[in-house]
Amino acid sequence: MEYIDKTKLRNEGEAIIDAFLKRLQEAGEYPDDLYEAFKSDKDENGEYSKDKLIKVLLTEQDNHCCYCMKKLDRNEDEITLEHLILNSITERQKYNEYFKRNTVLNNKVCLAKDFIDKNETNTPPYPHTVAYENLAASCNGKFFSRTEKYVQCCNLKRENKYMEPIVLYDTIHNEFEYTTNGFAIWKNETSIFPLTSTLGLNAHVLRMIRRIWFYAKDNQIDLEKINRQEVLCGLLGEFTDKEFADTNYFEILSNFQNDGYWNLLLKYSYFG
């Protein structure tokens, strides 16, 4: 997982939100649900503000999902906007839980309810439900298509669960570990509900994808060019006795003989 630097494209991101809030001010009042209004807002050229913001977020994230690091194709069906501080929060106590460390949120974001109740006209801080600093681009959590029945990871897997805004921690690269057998671990985990479980980052398919990538890296294999059967057979030979005895684990590896799984694998290339 990588730190998202919200200073590089701050001017572009904040300009989109400023223009949106100004349009609401000119209309007379703020709606109770700013994010719902943002989703349908258009600029003077008829372009959706949400689409413009997603382009900025994808650029600053190098087109990767903020959590699982999947390469995103800028397909609107695949991309969701993630609120690091939950969009649904209206209570000060719950809001304050997101400030265990000093991040860009401290000075740039405020509780949306306060912003609306005071009818604020000056920014920053920005209401958290639409603040550029509180938003990131996530995959939709479906490994293959929008019609897939179950969400398995990331933003939509999280739902309305609390978790620290770890992608804004400038030390996250050193705190987050990917083990050679495919597990994702946040080394500073203190909750009884692990962050990796909240985000589904240890789903069986993701673990196997990481396992294949580590095997390829260790053996200097170019997954774009090599025969996939050669890779899968080679990795199978490195399974422990327990893993080899686990039929489900073996079946998951076998799935990567199929084009759908293999193409998914190639959308992941970072587990450093």
Short mmCIF file of C-alpha atoms in Angstrom, two decimals:
data_model
loop_
_atom_site.label_atom_id
_atom_site.label_comp_id
_atom_site.label_asym_id
_atom_site.label_seq_id
_atom_site.Cartn_x
_atom_site.Cartn_y
_atom_site.Cartn_z
CA MET A 1 0.00 0.00 0.00
CA GLU A 2 1.23 3.50 -0.82
CA TYR A 3 0.96 6.91 0.81
CA ILE A 4 -1.31 9.30 -1.10
CA ASP A 5 0.27 12.76 -1.19
CA LYS A 6 -2.61 15.22 -1.22
CA THR A 7 -0.38 18.23 -1.80
CA LYS A 8 0.68 17.52 -5.39
CA LEU A 9 -2.71 18.09 -7.03
CA ARG A 10 -4.35 20.05 -4.24
CA ASN A 11 -5.10 23.10 -6.37
CA GLU A 12 -6.88 21.04 -9.02
CA GLY A 13 -8.84 18.98 -6.50
CA GLU A 14 -9.91 21.87 -4.30
CA ALA A 15 -10.91 23.98 -7.31
CA ILE A 16 -13.52 21.36 -8.27
CA ILE A 17 -15.00 21.35 -4.76
CA ASP A 18 -14.87 25.16 -4.45
CA ALA A 19 -16.79 25.55 -7.71
CA PHE A 20 -19.39 23.01 -6.57
CA LEU A 21 -19.94 24.74 -3.21
CA LYS A 22 -20.15 28.13 -4.89
CA ARG A 23 -22.96 26.85 -7.13
CA LEU A 24 -24.83 25.68 -4.04
CA GLN A 25 -24.33 29.04 -2.34
CA GLU A 26 -25.71 30.84 -5.36
CA ALA A 27 -28.74 28.53 -5.30
CA GLY A 28 -29.54 29.73 -1.80
CA GLU A 29 -28.69 26.97 0.70
CA TYR A 30 -26.79 23.77 1.27
CA PRO A 31 -28.71 20.48 1.05
CA ASP A 32 -28.48 18.10 4.01
CA ASP A 33 -26.63 15.56 1.84
CA LEU A 34 -23.77 17.37 0.10
CA TYR A 35 -22.35 14.21 -1.44
CA GLU A 36 -25.63 13.28 -3.08
CA ALA A 37 -25.75 16.77 -4.59
CA PHE A 38 -22.12 16.45 -5.70
CA LYS A 39 -22.82 13.25 -7.63
CA SER A 40 -25.27 15.07 -9.90
CA ASP A 41 -23.46 18.41 -10.06
CA LYS A 42 -22.19 19.68 -13.44
CA ASP A 43 -19.81 22.52 -14.25
CA GLU A 44 -20.44 25.34 -16.72
CA ASN A 45 -19.43 23.03 -19.58
CA GLY A 46 -21.85 20.30 -18.57
CA GLU A 47 -19.17 17.94 -17.21
CA TYR A 48 -19.95 16.07 -14.01
CA SER A 49 -17.89 17.34 -11.07
CA LYS A 50 -17.55 13.79 -9.76
CA ASP A 51 -15.98 12.62 -13.03
CA LYS A 52 -13.54 15.53 -12.97
CA LEU A 53 -12.52 14.74 -9.40
CA ILE A 54 -12.04 11.04 -10.16
CA LYS A 55 -9.59 11.99 -12.93
CA VAL A 56 -7.56 14.03 -10.44
CA LEU A 57 -7.59 11.23 -7.86
CA LEU A 58 -6.53 8.61 -10.38
CA THR A 59 -3.65 10.79 -11.53
CA GLU A 60 -2.34 11.29 -7.99
CA GLN A 61 -2.69 7.54 -7.32
CA ASP A 62 -0.99 6.55 -10.58
CA ASN A 63 -4.24 4.82 -11.61
CA HIS A 64 -4.06 2.34 -8.73
CA CYS A 65 -6.81 1.44 -6.29
CA CYS A 66 -6.03 3.18 -3.00
CA TYR A 67 -6.24 -0.12 -1.08
CA CYS A 68 -5.60 -3.30 -3.09
CA MET A 69 -3.25 -1.57 -5.62
CA LYS A 70 -5.11 -2.92 -8.63
CA LYS A 71 -4.46 -0.98 -11.84
CA LEU A 72 -7.67 0.87 -12.73
CA ASP A 73 -8.69 1.36 -16.34
CA ARG A 74 -10.64 4.60 -15.73
CA ASN A 75 -13.81 2.64 -16.40
CA GLU A 76 -16.58 4.29 -14.39
CA ASP A 77 -18.13 0.91 -13.60
CA GLU A 78 -14.92 -0.20 -11.89
CA ILE A 79 -14.15 2.93 -9.86
CA THR A 80 -15.79 4.17 -6.67
CA LEU A 81 -15.10 7.22 -4.51
CA GLU A 82 -13.88 6.23 -1.05
CA HIS A 83 -14.55 8.50 1.93
CA LEU A 84 -11.64 8.02 4.32
CA ILE A 85 -13.78 9.60 7.05
CA LEU A 86 -17.13 7.91 6.51
CA ASN A 87 -19.63 9.95 4.55
CA SER A 88 -22.45 8.99 6.93
CA ILE A 89 -20.90 10.51 10.08
CA THR A 90 -22.78 13.38 11.72
CA GLU A 91 -21.59 13.04 15.35
CA ARG A 92 -18.53 14.90 16.60
CA GLN A 93 -17.34 12.00 18.76
CA LYS A 94 -17.25 9.55 15.85
CA TYR A 95 -15.67 12.17 13.60
CA ASN A 96 -12.83 12.78 16.07
CA GLU A 97 -11.83 9.10 15.97
CA TYR A 98 -10.16 9.69 12.60
CA PHE A 99 -7.51 11.99 13.99
CA LYS A 100 -5.24 9.60 15.87
CA ARG A 101 -2.37 10.96 13.78
CA ASN A 102 -1.73 14.31 12.20
CA THR A 103 -2.62 14.19 8.50
CA VAL A 104 -3.88 16.54 5.81
CA LEU A 105 -7.37 16.00 7.27
CA ASN A 106 -6.55 18.05 10.37
CA ASN A 107 -6.39 21.44 8.71
CA LYS A 108 -8.32 20.91 5.50
CA VAL A 109 -11.47 19.04 6.54
CA CYS A 110 -14.36 19.69 8.93
CA LEU A 111 -17.50 17.84 9.97
CA ALA A 112 -20.03 18.38 7.17
CA LYS A 113 -22.94 18.88 9.56
CA ASP A 114 -21.12 21.82 11.19
CA PHE A 115 -20.34 23.33 7.80
CA ILE A 116 -23.99 23.12 6.73
CA ASP A 117 -25.45 24.29 10.04
CA LYS A 118 -23.21 27.38 10.10
CA ASN A 119 -23.87 28.00 6.40
CA GLU A 120 -20.12 28.45 5.87
CA THR A 121 -19.00 30.28 2.76
CA ASN A 122 -15.22 30.26 3.25
CA THR A 123 -12.95 27.28 2.59
CA PRO A 124 -10.83 25.54 3.78
CA PRO A 125 -11.79 23.62 5.82
CA TYR A 126 -14.07 21.64 3.51
CA PRO A 127 -17.06 19.55 4.61
CA HIS A 128 -15.81 15.99 4.97
CA THR A 129 -18.48 14.48 2.72
CA VAL A 130 -17.08 16.25 -0.35
CA ALA A 131 -13.58 17.34 0.72
CA TYR A 132 -10.94 16.48 -1.86
CA GLU A 133 -8.52 15.57 0.95
CA ASN A 134 -11.01 13.02 2.33
CA LEU A 135 -11.61 11.24 -0.97
CA ALA A 136 -9.66 8.53 -2.78
CA ALA A 137 -10.26 6.35 -5.83
CA SER A 138 -11.00 2.71 -5.05
CA CYS A 139 -11.88 -0.28 -7.18
CA ASN A 140 -15.43 -1.57 -6.84
CA GLY A 141 -14.23 -4.68 -5.02
CA LYS A 142 -15.36 -7.07 -7.74
CA PHE A 143 -12.58 -9.09 -9.26
CA PHE A 144 -14.08 -9.67 -12.67
CA SER A 145 -17.14 -7.58 -13.57
CA ARG A 146 -19.85 -5.26 -12.34
CA THR A 147 -22.28 -8.18 -12.51
CA GLU A 148 -20.26 -10.28 -10.07
CA LYS A 149 -22.52 -11.21 -7.17
CA TYR A 150 -20.23 -10.52 -4.21
CA VAL A 151 -18.06 -7.52 -3.39
CA GLN A 152 -14.82 -8.96 -2.07
CA CYS A 153 -12.51 -6.10 -1.22
CA CYS A 154 -11.80 -2.39 -0.73
CA ASN A 155 -14.29 0.50 -0.48
CA LEU A 156 -17.58 -1.35 -0.98
CA LYS A 157 -16.38 -4.25 1.20
CA ARG A 158 -15.69 -1.75 3.99
CA GLU A 159 -19.27 -0.44 3.92
CA ASN A 160 -19.79 1.79 6.99
CA LYS A 161 -17.08 0.33 9.18
CA TYR A 162 -14.58 2.55 10.96
CA MET A 163 -10.93 2.37 9.99
CA GLU A 164 -8.02 4.74 10.28
CA PRO A 165 -7.22 6.82 7.15
CA ILE A 166 -4.01 4.86 6.65
CA VAL A 167 -3.38 5.93 3.04
CA LEU A 168 -2.76 9.45 4.38
CA TYR A 169 -0.05 8.22 6.79
CA ASP A 170 3.28 9.14 5.21
CA THR A 171 4.87 6.08 6.89
CA ILE A 172 2.35 3.57 5.55
CA HIS A 173 4.79 2.06 3.04
CA ASN A 174 6.97 0.92 5.95
CA GLU A 175 4.04 -0.11 8.14
CA PHE A 176 2.27 -2.27 5.59
CA GLU A 177 3.72 -5.67 4.72
CA TYR A 178 3.00 -8.28 2.06
CA THR A 179 4.30 -11.70 3.05
CA THR A 180 5.66 -14.11 0.47
CA ASN A 181 2.72 -16.46 1.05
CA GLY A 182 0.36 -13.67 0.04
CA PHE A 183 -0.94 -12.09 3.23
CA ALA A 184 -1.37 -8.33 3.66
CA ILE A 185 -0.54 -7.11 7.17
CA TRP A 186 -0.70 -3.70 8.79
CA LYS A 187 2.05 -3.99 11.38
CA ASN A 188 0.55 -1.29 13.65
CA GLU A 189 -2.80 -3.06 13.92
CA THR A 190 -4.45 -2.56 17.31
CA SER A 191 -8.12 -3.24 16.59
CA ILE A 192 -9.82 -6.57 17.32
CA PHE A 193 -11.31 -6.13 13.84
CA PRO A 194 -8.21 -6.05 11.59
CA LEU A 195 -8.12 -3.40 8.91
CA THR A 196 -7.15 -6.00 6.33
CA SER A 197 -10.34 -7.93 7.15
CA THR A 198 -12.45 -4.78 6.94
CA LEU A 199 -11.10 -4.20 3.43
CA GLY A 200 -11.02 -7.86 2.39
CA LEU A 201 -7.34 -7.58 1.47
CA ASN A 202 -6.67 -11.20 2.34
CA ALA A 203 -9.32 -12.65 0.08
CA HIS A 204 -8.08 -15.96 -1.37
CA VAL A 205 -7.74 -14.59 -4.89
CA LEU A 206 -5.69 -11.57 -3.75
CA ARG A 207 -3.42 -13.78 -1.67
CA MET A 208 -2.76 -16.05 -4.65
CA ILE A 209 -2.11 -13.06 -6.92
CA ARG A 210 0.55 -11.80 -4.52
CA ARG A 211 2.02 -15.30 -4.21
CA ILE A 212 2.40 -15.54 -7.99
CA TRP A 213 3.95 -12.06 -8.24
CA PHE A 214 6.49 -12.80 -5.51
CA TYR A 215 7.39 -16.07 -7.22
CA ALA A 216 7.84 -14.24 -10.53
CA LYS A 217 10.00 -11.56 -8.92
CA ASP A 218 12.22 -14.07 -7.12
CA ASN A 219 12.75 -15.99 -10.36
CA GLN A 220 13.05 -12.93 -12.63
CA ILE A 221 10.01 -13.96 -14.65
CA ASP A 222 8.14 -11.59 -16.93
CA LEU A 223 4.50 -12.54 -16.43
CA GLU A 224 3.52 -10.61 -19.56
CA LYS A 225 5.58 -12.96 -21.74
CA ILE A 226 6.00 -16.34 -20.07
CA ASN A 227 3.73 -19.34 -20.56
CA ARG A 228 1.35 -19.23 -17.60
CA GLN A 229 1.38 -23.02 -17.17
CA GLU A 230 5.12 -22.89 -16.54
CA VAL A 231 4.65 -20.34 -13.78
CA LEU A 232 1.81 -22.17 -12.09
CA CYS A 233 3.63 -25.50 -12.11
CA GLY A 234 6.76 -23.85 -10.75
CA LEU A 235 4.84 -22.22 -7.91
CA LEU A 236 3.03 -25.44 -7.13
CA GLY A 237 6.39 -27.02 -6.46
CA GLU A 238 7.03 -24.44 -3.70
CA PHE A 239 3.85 -25.15 -1.75
CA THR A 240 4.33 -26.48 1.76
CA ASP A 241 2.84 -29.87 2.62
CA LYS A 242 -0.04 -28.15 4.41
CA GLU A 243 -0.78 -25.90 1.43
CA PHE A 244 -0.56 -28.82 -0.98
CA ALA A 245 -3.03 -30.75 1.16
CA ASP A 246 -5.46 -27.83 1.10
CA THR A 247 -7.66 -28.68 -1.91
CA ASN A 248 -9.24 -25.22 -1.98
CA TYR A 249 -5.83 -23.55 -2.14
CA PHE A 250 -4.80 -25.80 -5.02
CA GLU A 251 -8.03 -25.07 -6.88
CA ILE A 252 -7.51 -21.32 -6.53
CA LEU A 253 -4.07 -21.63 -8.13
CA SER A 254 -5.53 -23.78 -10.91
CA ASN A 255 -8.03 -21.04 -11.73
CA PHE A 256 -5.18 -18.90 -13.05
CA GLN A 257 -4.97 -21.15 -16.09
CA ASN A 258 -8.09 -19.29 -17.25
CA ASP A 259 -7.87 -16.00 -19.14
CA GLY A 260 -10.10 -14.13 -16.68
CA TYR A 261 -7.92 -14.90 -13.67
CA TRP A 262 -4.67 -14.40 -15.56
CA ASN A 263 -5.75 -11.00 -16.90
CA LEU A 264 -6.74 -10.02 -13.36
CA LEU A 265 -3.28 -11.05 -12.16
CA LEU A 266 -1.65 -8.72 -14.69
CA LYS A 267 -3.55 -5.74 -13.26
CA TYR A 268 -1.48 -6.13 -10.09
CA SER A 269 2.23 -5.42 -10.14
CA TYR A 270 3.02 -3.74 -6.83
CA PHE A 271 3.53 -5.51 -3.55
CA GLY A 272 6.61 -3.83 -2.18
#
